């Protein structure tokens, strides 16, 4: 199921700003991919051995439940497996969850 237009606009605004703020053109790029009701935030960096090749790492996934209107936050472990955000604050509005990823109080999103 696709995101409702109002939620899609929030994604473009809130998570788009997060990507812009954390992108450093030749060092780090952040981008979003949307599939159905899931939004994946991905970080890309050049490889140390060959800077012409960029490595991609999934950072976070936001999943929208259209029945409840609530977003759920997930993080990716080192084996690229999706895990529920561990603080108990993983279900809320997109605004609050985007802020949680940006500030990263647990240290699991950003190195």
mmCIF file of N, CA and C in Angstrom:
data_model
loop_
_atom_site.group_PDB
_atom_site.id
_atom_site.type_symbol
_atom_site.label_atom_id
_atom_site.label_comp_id
_atom_site.label_asym_id
_atom_site.label_seq_id
_atom_site.Cartn_x
_atom_site.Cartn_y
_atom_site.Cartn_z
ATOM 1 N N UNK A 1 0.844 -1.180 0.000
ATOM 2 C CA UNK A 1 0.000 0.000 0.000
ATOM 3 C C UNK A 1 0.890 1.244 0.000
ATOM 4 N N UNK A 2 0.579 2.171 -0.843
ATOM 5 C CA UNK A 2 1.352 3.418 -0.956
ATOM 6 C C UNK A 2 1.029 4.357 0.209
ATOM 7 N N UNK A 3 1.973 5.236 0.476
ATOM 8 C CA UNK A 3 1.767 6.241 1.519
ATOM 9 C C UNK A 3 0.685 7.221 1.105
ATOM 10 N N UNK A 4 -0.156 7.651 2.046
ATOM 11 C CA UNK A 4 -1.103 8.728 1.737
ATOM 12 C C UNK A 4 -0.319 9.994 1.368
ATOM 13 N N UNK A 5 -0.900 10.830 0.575
ATOM 14 C CA UNK A 5 -0.215 12.035 0.075
ATOM 15 C C UNK A 5 0.276 12.928 1.219
ATOM 16 N N UNK A 6 -0.518 13.061 2.278
ATOM 17 C CA UNK A 6 -0.095 13.915 3.401
ATOM 18 C C UNK A 6 1.160 13.355 4.073
ATOM 19 N N UNK A 7 1.219 12.047 4.219
ATOM 20 C CA UNK A 7 2.395 11.424 4.831
ATOM 21 C C UNK A 7 3.590 11.499 3.879
ATOM 22 N N UNK A 8 3.332 11.365 2.601
ATOM 23 C CA UNK A 8 4.418 11.468 1.611
ATOM 24 C C UNK A 8 5.053 12.863 1.654
ATOM 25 N N UNK A 9 4.224 13.888 1.823
ATOM 26 C CA UNK A 9 4.746 15.256 1.926
ATOM 27 C C UNK A 9 5.594 15.424 3.182
ATOM 28 N N UNK A 10 5.162 14.800 4.288
ATOM 29 C CA UNK A 10 5.957 14.854 5.521
ATOM 30 C C UNK A 10 7.308 14.176 5.323
ATOM 31 N N UNK A 11 7.293 13.034 4.653
ATOM 32 C CA UNK A 11 8.539 12.314 4.370
ATOM 33 C C UNK A 11 9.475 13.194 3.554
ATOM 34 N N UNK A 12 8.952 13.771 2.479
ATOM 35 C CA UNK A 12 9.777 14.618 1.612
ATOM 36 C C UNK A 12 10.345 15.807 2.387
ATOM 37 N N UNK A 13 9.549 16.396 3.252
ATOM 38 C CA UNK A 13 9.993 17.566 4.011
ATOM 39 C C UNK A 13 10.958 17.193 5.131
ATOM 40 N N UNK A 14 10.485 16.361 6.062
ATOM 41 C CA UNK A 14 11.279 16.048 7.261
ATOM 42 C C UNK A 14 12.528 15.222 6.954
ATOM 43 N N UNK A 15 12.346 14.127 6.271
ATOM 44 C CA UNK A 15 13.490 13.266 5.990
ATOM 45 C C UNK A 15 14.355 13.839 4.873
ATOM 46 N N UNK A 16 13.744 14.597 3.978
ATOM 47 C CA UNK A 16 14.522 15.289 2.949
ATOM 48 C C UNK A 16 15.476 16.297 3.569
ATOM 49 N N UNK A 17 14.997 17.023 4.584
ATOM 50 C CA UNK A 17 15.860 17.978 5.297
ATOM 51 C C UNK A 17 16.995 17.258 6.023
ATOM 52 N N UNK A 18 16.679 16.123 6.632
ATOM 53 C CA UNK A 18 17.700 15.343 7.321
ATOM 54 C C UNK A 18 18.794 14.911 6.344
ATOM 55 N N UNK A 19 18.392 14.461 5.163
ATOM 56 C CA UNK A 19 19.363 14.060 4.142
ATOM 57 C C UNK A 19 20.234 15.238 3.713
ATOM 58 N N UNK A 20 19.611 16.382 3.489
ATOM 59 C CA UNK A 20 20.359 17.574 3.073
ATOM 60 C C UNK A 20 21.357 18.015 4.145
ATOM 61 N N UNK A 21 20.941 17.995 5.396
ATOM 62 C CA UNK A 21 21.798 18.450 6.496
ATOM 63 C C UNK A 21 23.007 17.552 6.702
ATOM 64 N N UNK A 22 22.852 16.263 6.486
ATOM 65 C CA UNK A 22 23.931 15.315 6.767
ATOM 66 C C UNK A 22 24.757 14.949 5.532
ATOM 67 N N UNK A 23 24.398 15.476 4.374
ATOM 68 C CA UNK A 23 25.155 15.185 3.155
ATOM 69 C C UNK A 23 26.333 16.146 3.022
ATOM 70 N N UNK A 24 27.511 15.578 2.777
ATOM 71 C CA UNK A 24 28.720 16.328 2.459
ATOM 72 C C UNK A 24 29.141 15.809 1.087
ATOM 73 N N UNK A 25 28.952 16.610 0.077
ATOM 74 C CA UNK A 25 28.986 16.203 -1.320
ATOM 75 C C UNK A 25 29.964 15.103 -1.688
ATOM 76 N N UNK A 26 31.236 15.261 -1.403
ATOM 77 C CA UNK A 26 32.198 14.259 -1.850
ATOM 78 C C UNK A 26 32.580 13.257 -0.758
ATOM 79 N N UNK A 27 31.897 13.312 0.404
ATOM 80 C CA UNK A 27 32.247 12.415 1.506
ATOM 81 C C UNK A 27 31.104 11.509 1.960
ATOM 82 N N UNK A 28 29.919 12.078 2.096
ATOM 83 C CA UNK A 28 28.767 11.331 2.599
ATOM 84 C C UNK A 28 27.520 11.796 1.866
ATOM 85 N N UNK A 29 26.714 10.837 1.422
ATOM 86 C CA UNK A 29 25.426 11.169 0.800
ATOM 87 C C UNK A 29 24.341 10.366 1.501
ATOM 88 N N UNK A 30 23.239 11.013 1.794
ATOM 89 C CA UNK A 30 22.081 10.347 2.360
ATOM 90 C C UNK A 30 20.931 10.470 1.373
ATOM 91 N N UNK A 31 20.185 9.407 1.255
ATOM 92 C CA UNK A 31 19.016 9.475 0.382
ATOM 93 C C UNK A 31 17.926 8.544 0.884
ATOM 94 N N UNK A 32 16.735 8.759 0.369
ATOM 95 C CA UNK A 32 15.551 8.004 0.756
ATOM 96 C C UNK A 32 15.105 7.106 -0.375
ATOM 97 N N UNK A 33 14.573 5.957 -0.012
ATOM 98 C CA UNK A 33 13.872 5.134 -0.996
ATOM 99 C C UNK A 33 12.530 4.766 -0.376
ATOM 100 N N UNK A 34 11.501 4.910 -1.165
ATOM 101 C CA UNK A 34 10.144 4.664 -0.685
ATOM 102 C C UNK A 34 9.556 3.503 -1.460
ATOM 103 N N UNK A 35 9.045 2.546 -0.712
ATOM 104 C CA UNK A 35 8.387 1.396 -1.329
ATOM 105 C C UNK A 35 7.164 1.065 -0.495
ATOM 106 N N UNK A 36 6.006 1.284 -1.068
ATOM 107 C CA UNK A 36 4.774 1.061 -0.324
ATOM 108 C C UNK A 36 4.676 2.019 0.844
ATOM 109 N N UNK A 37 4.520 1.458 2.043
ATOM 110 C CA UNK A 37 4.412 2.297 3.240
ATOM 111 C C UNK A 37 5.716 2.322 4.047
ATOM 112 N N UNK A 38 6.834 1.939 3.390
ATOM 113 C CA UNK A 38 8.138 1.919 4.050
ATOM 114 C C UNK A 38 9.091 2.915 3.406
ATOM 115 N N UNK A 39 9.833 3.606 4.269
ATOM 116 C CA UNK A 39 10.828 4.576 3.815
ATOM 117 C C UNK A 39 12.170 4.166 4.413
ATOM 118 N N UNK A 40 13.156 3.937 3.551
ATOM 119 C CA UNK A 40 14.482 3.538 4.023
ATOM 120 C C UNK A 40 15.450 4.701 3.824
ATOM 121 N N UNK A 41 16.163 5.027 4.886
ATOM 122 C CA UNK A 41 17.201 6.054 4.861
ATOM 123 C C UNK A 41 18.538 5.339 4.676
ATOM 124 N N UNK A 42 19.262 5.691 3.611
ATOM 125 C CA UNK A 42 20.515 5.025 3.263
ATOM 126 C C UNK A 42 21.650 6.037 3.218
ATOM 127 N N UNK A 43 22.797 5.626 3.747
ATOM 128 C CA UNK A 43 24.007 6.441 3.725
ATOM 129 C C UNK A 43 24.989 5.827 2.731
ATOM 130 N N UNK A 44 25.644 6.674 1.964
ATOM 131 C CA UNK A 44 26.621 6.218 0.983
ATOM 132 C C UNK A 44 27.928 6.974 1.195
ATOM 133 N N UNK A 45 29.038 6.220 1.205
ATOM 134 C CA UNK A 45 30.377 6.807 1.385
ATOM 135 C C UNK A 45 31.336 6.162 0.387
ATOM 136 N N UNK A 46 32.363 6.911 -0.028
ATOM 137 C CA UNK A 46 33.358 6.303 -0.915
ATOM 138 C C UNK A 46 34.213 5.293 -0.149
ATOM 139 N N UNK A 47 34.582 4.221 -0.836
ATOM 140 C CA UNK A 47 35.465 3.236 -0.216
ATOM 141 C C UNK A 47 36.852 3.826 -0.023
ATOM 142 N N UNK A 48 37.510 3.459 1.056
ATOM 143 C CA UNK A 48 38.853 3.958 1.334
ATOM 144 C C UNK A 48 39.833 3.483 0.260
ATOM 145 N N UNK A 49 39.714 2.234 -0.141
ATOM 146 C CA UNK A 49 40.628 1.637 -1.121
ATOM 147 C C UNK A 49 40.431 2.231 -2.508
ATOM 148 N N UNK A 50 39.171 2.468 -2.879
ATOM 149 C CA UNK A 50 38.864 3.018 -4.201
ATOM 150 C C UNK A 50 37.774 4.074 -4.062
ATOM 151 N N UNK A 51 38.136 5.337 -3.910
ATOM 152 C CA UNK A 51 37.150 6.398 -3.702
ATOM 153 C C UNK A 51 36.154 6.581 -4.844
ATOM 154 N N UNK A 52 36.416 5.971 -5.982
ATOM 155 C CA UNK A 52 35.465 6.061 -7.088
ATOM 156 C C UNK A 52 34.249 5.154 -6.850
ATOM 157 N N UNK A 53 34.391 4.197 -5.933
ATOM 158 C CA UNK A 53 33.310 3.264 -5.616
ATOM 159 C C UNK A 53 32.672 3.682 -4.295
ATOM 160 N N UNK A 54 31.351 3.814 -4.303
ATOM 161 C CA UNK A 54 30.623 4.231 -3.109
ATOM 162 C C UNK A 54 29.946 3.016 -2.464
ATOM 163 N N UNK A 55 30.054 2.923 -1.160
ATOM 164 C CA UNK A 55 29.452 1.852 -0.378
ATOM 165 C C UNK A 55 28.152 2.356 0.241
ATOM 166 N N UNK A 56 27.098 1.560 0.182
ATOM 167 C CA UNK A 56 25.805 1.960 0.738
ATOM 168 C C UNK A 56 25.496 1.159 1.998
ATOM 169 N N UNK A 57 24.974 1.876 2.995
ATOM 170 C CA UNK A 57 24.590 1.252 4.255
ATOM 171 C C UNK A 57 23.200 1.759 4.631
ATOM 172 N N UNK A 58 22.283 0.844 4.889
ATOM 173 C CA UNK A 58 20.963 1.247 5.366
ATOM 174 C C UNK A 58 21.097 1.739 6.796
ATOM 175 N N UNK A 59 20.511 2.883 7.070
ATOM 176 C CA UNK A 59 20.618 3.503 8.389
ATOM 177 C C UNK A 59 19.360 3.247 9.213
ATOM 178 N N UNK A 60 18.204 3.541 8.628
ATOM 179 C CA UNK A 60 16.945 3.427 9.371
ATOM 180 C C UNK A 60 15.806 3.146 8.409
ATOM 181 N N UNK A 61 14.760 2.574 8.966
ATOM 182 C CA UNK A 61 13.538 2.375 8.188
ATOM 183 C C UNK A 61 12.363 2.903 8.993
ATOM 184 N N UNK A 62 11.513 3.639 8.312
ATOM 185 C CA UNK A 62 10.288 4.171 8.894
ATOM 186 C C UNK A 62 9.137 3.450 8.203
ATOM 187 N N UNK A 63 8.233 2.879 8.986
ATOM 188 C CA UNK A 63 7.106 2.146 8.409
ATOM 189 C C UNK A 63 5.799 2.736 8.912
ATOM 190 N N UNK A 64 4.907 3.065 7.972
ATOM 191 C CA UNK A 64 3.633 3.715 8.296
ATOM 192 C C UNK A 64 2.517 2.689 8.351
ATOM 193 N N UNK A 65 1.699 2.762 9.406
ATOM 194 C CA UNK A 65 0.523 1.914 9.528
ATOM 195 C C UNK A 65 -0.702 2.770 9.217
ATOM 196 N N UNK A 66 -1.337 2.549 8.061
ATOM 197 C CA UNK A 66 -2.474 3.401 7.679
ATOM 198 C C UNK A 66 -3.698 3.235 8.572
ATOM 199 N N UNK A 67 -3.819 2.106 9.243
ATOM 200 C CA UNK A 67 -4.978 1.884 10.119
ATOM 201 C C UNK A 67 -4.897 2.712 11.394
ATOM 202 N N UNK A 68 -3.689 2.871 11.920
ATOM 203 C CA UNK A 68 -3.524 3.619 13.175
ATOM 204 C C UNK A 68 -2.967 5.020 12.959
ATOM 205 N N UNK A 69 -2.347 5.252 11.789
ATOM 206 C CA UNK A 69 -1.715 6.543 11.523
ATOM 207 C C UNK A 69 -0.403 6.711 12.267
ATOM 208 N N UNK A 70 0.180 5.603 12.710
ATOM 209 C CA UNK A 70 1.410 5.639 13.498
ATOM 210 C C UNK A 70 2.580 5.113 12.666
ATOM 211 N N UNK A 71 3.738 5.741 12.864
ATOM 212 C CA UNK A 71 4.977 5.313 12.230
ATOM 213 C C UNK A 71 5.761 4.449 13.206
ATOM 214 N N UNK A 72 6.502 3.464 12.678
ATOM 215 C CA UNK A 72 7.371 2.620 13.479
ATOM 216 C C UNK A 72 8.797 2.770 12.956
ATOM 217 N N UNK A 73 9.753 2.847 13.872
ATOM 218 C CA UNK A 73 11.152 3.053 13.526
ATOM 219 C C UNK A 73 11.952 1.775 13.717
ATOM 220 N N UNK A 74 12.808 1.482 12.746
ATOM 221 C CA UNK A 74 13.714 0.345 12.805
ATOM 222 C C UNK A 74 15.128 0.820 12.511
ATOM 223 N N UNK A 75 16.121 0.077 12.978
ATOM 224 C CA UNK A 75 17.523 0.325 12.655
ATOM 225 C C UNK A 75 18.078 -0.946 12.009
ATOM 226 N N UNK A 76 19.243 -0.843 11.408
ATOM 227 C CA UNK A 76 19.864 -1.993 10.749
ATOM 228 C C UNK A 76 21.143 -2.381 11.480
ATOM 229 N N UNK A 77 21.260 -3.674 11.781
ATOM 230 C CA UNK A 77 22.461 -4.147 12.467
ATOM 231 C C UNK A 77 23.593 -4.359 11.461
ATOM 232 N N UNK A 78 24.747 -4.822 11.933
ATOM 233 C CA UNK A 78 25.913 -4.928 11.063
ATOM 234 C C UNK A 78 25.754 -5.988 9.976
ATOM 235 N N UNK A 79 24.763 -6.860 10.123
ATOM 236 C CA UNK A 79 24.479 -7.854 9.080
ATOM 237 C C UNK A 79 23.339 -7.397 8.169
ATOM 238 N N UNK A 80 23.025 -6.111 8.270
ATOM 239 C CA UNK A 80 21.997 -5.478 7.445
ATOM 240 C C UNK A 80 20.605 -6.059 7.697
ATOM 241 N N UNK A 81 20.354 -6.452 8.946
ATOM 242 C CA UNK A 81 19.042 -6.960 9.331
ATOM 243 C C UNK A 81 18.293 -5.860 10.065
ATOM 244 N N UNK A 82 17.033 -5.725 9.738
ATOM 245 C CA UNK A 82 16.184 -4.713 10.360
ATOM 246 C C UNK A 82 15.831 -5.133 11.782
ATOM 247 N N UNK A 83 15.987 -4.176 12.722
ATOM 248 C CA UNK A 83 15.680 -4.430 14.132
ATOM 249 C C UNK A 83 14.784 -3.313 14.647
ATOM 250 N N UNK A 84 13.839 -3.618 15.551
ATOM 251 C CA UNK A 84 13.025 -2.547 16.129
ATOM 252 C C UNK A 84 13.905 -1.619 16.958
ATOM 253 N N UNK A 85 13.626 -0.344 16.873
ATOM 254 C CA UNK A 85 14.370 0.637 17.657
ATOM 255 C C UNK A 85 14.187 0.293 19.135
ATOM 256 N N UNK A 86 15.270 0.131 19.893
ATOM 257 C CA UNK A 86 15.212 -0.510 21.205
ATOM 258 C C UNK A 86 14.751 0.329 22.394
ATOM 259 N N UNK A 87 14.438 1.580 22.219
ATOM 260 C CA UNK A 87 14.178 2.404 23.407
ATOM 261 C C UNK A 87 12.740 2.361 23.900
ATOM 262 N N UNK A 88 11.857 1.725 23.166
ATOM 263 C CA UNK A 88 10.449 1.754 23.532
ATOM 264 C C UNK A 88 9.744 2.967 22.949
ATOM 265 N N UNK A 89 10.513 3.860 22.307
ATOM 266 C CA UNK A 89 9.928 5.033 21.656
ATOM 267 C C UNK A 89 9.915 4.811 20.137
ATOM 268 N N UNK A 90 9.711 3.580 19.711
ATOM 269 C CA UNK A 90 9.799 3.286 18.290
ATOM 270 C C UNK A 90 8.476 3.451 17.539
ATOM 271 N N UNK A 91 7.405 3.794 18.222
ATOM 272 C CA UNK A 91 6.115 4.004 17.557
ATOM 273 C C UNK A 91 5.600 5.395 17.915
ATOM 274 N N UNK A 92 5.501 6.251 16.884
ATOM 275 C CA UNK A 92 5.090 7.626 17.160
ATOM 276 C C UNK A 92 4.837 8.342 15.838
ATOM 277 N N UNK A 93 4.899 9.654 15.875
ATOM 278 C CA UNK A 93 4.742 10.453 14.664
ATOM 279 C C UNK A 93 6.064 10.472 13.895
ATOM 280 N N UNK A 94 5.991 10.759 12.617
ATOM 281 C CA UNK A 94 7.199 10.837 11.803
ATOM 282 C C UNK A 94 8.120 11.936 12.307
ATOM 283 N N UNK A 95 7.545 13.037 12.744
ATOM 284 C CA UNK A 95 8.348 14.150 13.256
ATOM 285 C C UNK A 95 9.223 13.709 14.428
ATOM 286 N N UNK A 96 8.633 13.020 15.393
ATOM 287 C CA UNK A 96 9.376 12.592 16.570
ATOM 288 C C UNK A 96 10.423 11.533 16.222
ATOM 289 N N UNK A 97 10.076 10.606 15.348
ATOM 290 C CA UNK A 97 11.025 9.551 14.990
ATOM 291 C C UNK A 97 12.176 10.090 14.148
ATOM 292 N N UNK A 98 11.902 11.043 13.270
ATOM 293 C CA UNK A 98 12.976 11.670 12.485
ATOM 294 C C UNK A 98 13.930 12.412 13.411
ATOM 295 N N UNK A 99 13.401 13.076 14.411
ATOM 296 C CA UNK A 99 14.230 13.778 15.394
ATOM 297 C C UNK A 99 15.082 12.778 16.181
ATOM 298 N N UNK A 100 14.496 11.641 16.511
ATOM 299 C CA UNK A 100 15.218 10.596 17.247
ATOM 300 C C UNK A 100 16.418 10.089 16.427
ATOM 301 N N UNK A 101 16.207 9.874 15.127
ATOM 302 C CA UNK A 101 17.304 9.427 14.260
ATOM 303 C C UNK A 101 18.362 10.521 14.151
ATOM 304 N N UNK A 102 17.946 11.750 13.992
ATOM 305 C CA UNK A 102 18.886 12.854 13.836
ATOM 306 C C UNK A 102 19.761 13.018 15.079
ATOM 307 N N UNK A 103 19.163 13.007 16.262
ATOM 308 C CA UNK A 103 19.924 13.197 17.506
ATOM 309 C C UNK A 103 20.618 11.915 17.954
ATOM 310 N N UNK A 104 20.074 10.783 17.599
ATOM 311 C CA UNK A 104 20.671 9.470 17.856
ATOM 312 C C UNK A 104 21.187 9.286 19.284
ATOM 313 N N UNK A 105 20.307 9.344 20.286
ATOM 314 C CA UNK A 105 20.764 9.205 21.672
ATOM 315 C C UNK A 105 21.351 7.828 21.987
ATOM 316 N N UNK A 106 21.023 6.818 21.185
ATOM 317 C CA UNK A 106 21.528 5.463 21.429
ATOM 318 C C UNK A 106 22.845 5.182 20.714
ATOM 319 N N UNK A 107 23.188 5.987 19.707
ATOM 320 C CA UNK A 107 24.420 5.775 18.962
ATOM 321 C C UNK A 107 24.366 4.637 17.967
ATOM 322 N N UNK A 108 23.174 4.229 17.545
ATOM 323 C CA UNK A 108 23.091 3.109 16.609
ATOM 324 C C UNK A 108 22.886 3.532 15.152
ATOM 325 N N UNK A 109 22.563 4.779 14.916
ATOM 326 C CA UNK A 109 22.341 5.235 13.539
ATOM 327 C C UNK A 109 23.587 5.824 12.892
ATOM 328 N N UNK A 110 24.313 6.638 13.626
ATOM 329 C CA UNK A 110 25.461 7.357 13.051
ATOM 330 C C UNK A 110 26.736 6.962 13.778
ATOM 331 N N UNK A 111 27.779 6.818 13.041
ATOM 332 C CA UNK A 111 29.082 6.465 13.636
ATOM 333 C C UNK A 111 29.805 7.694 14.104
#
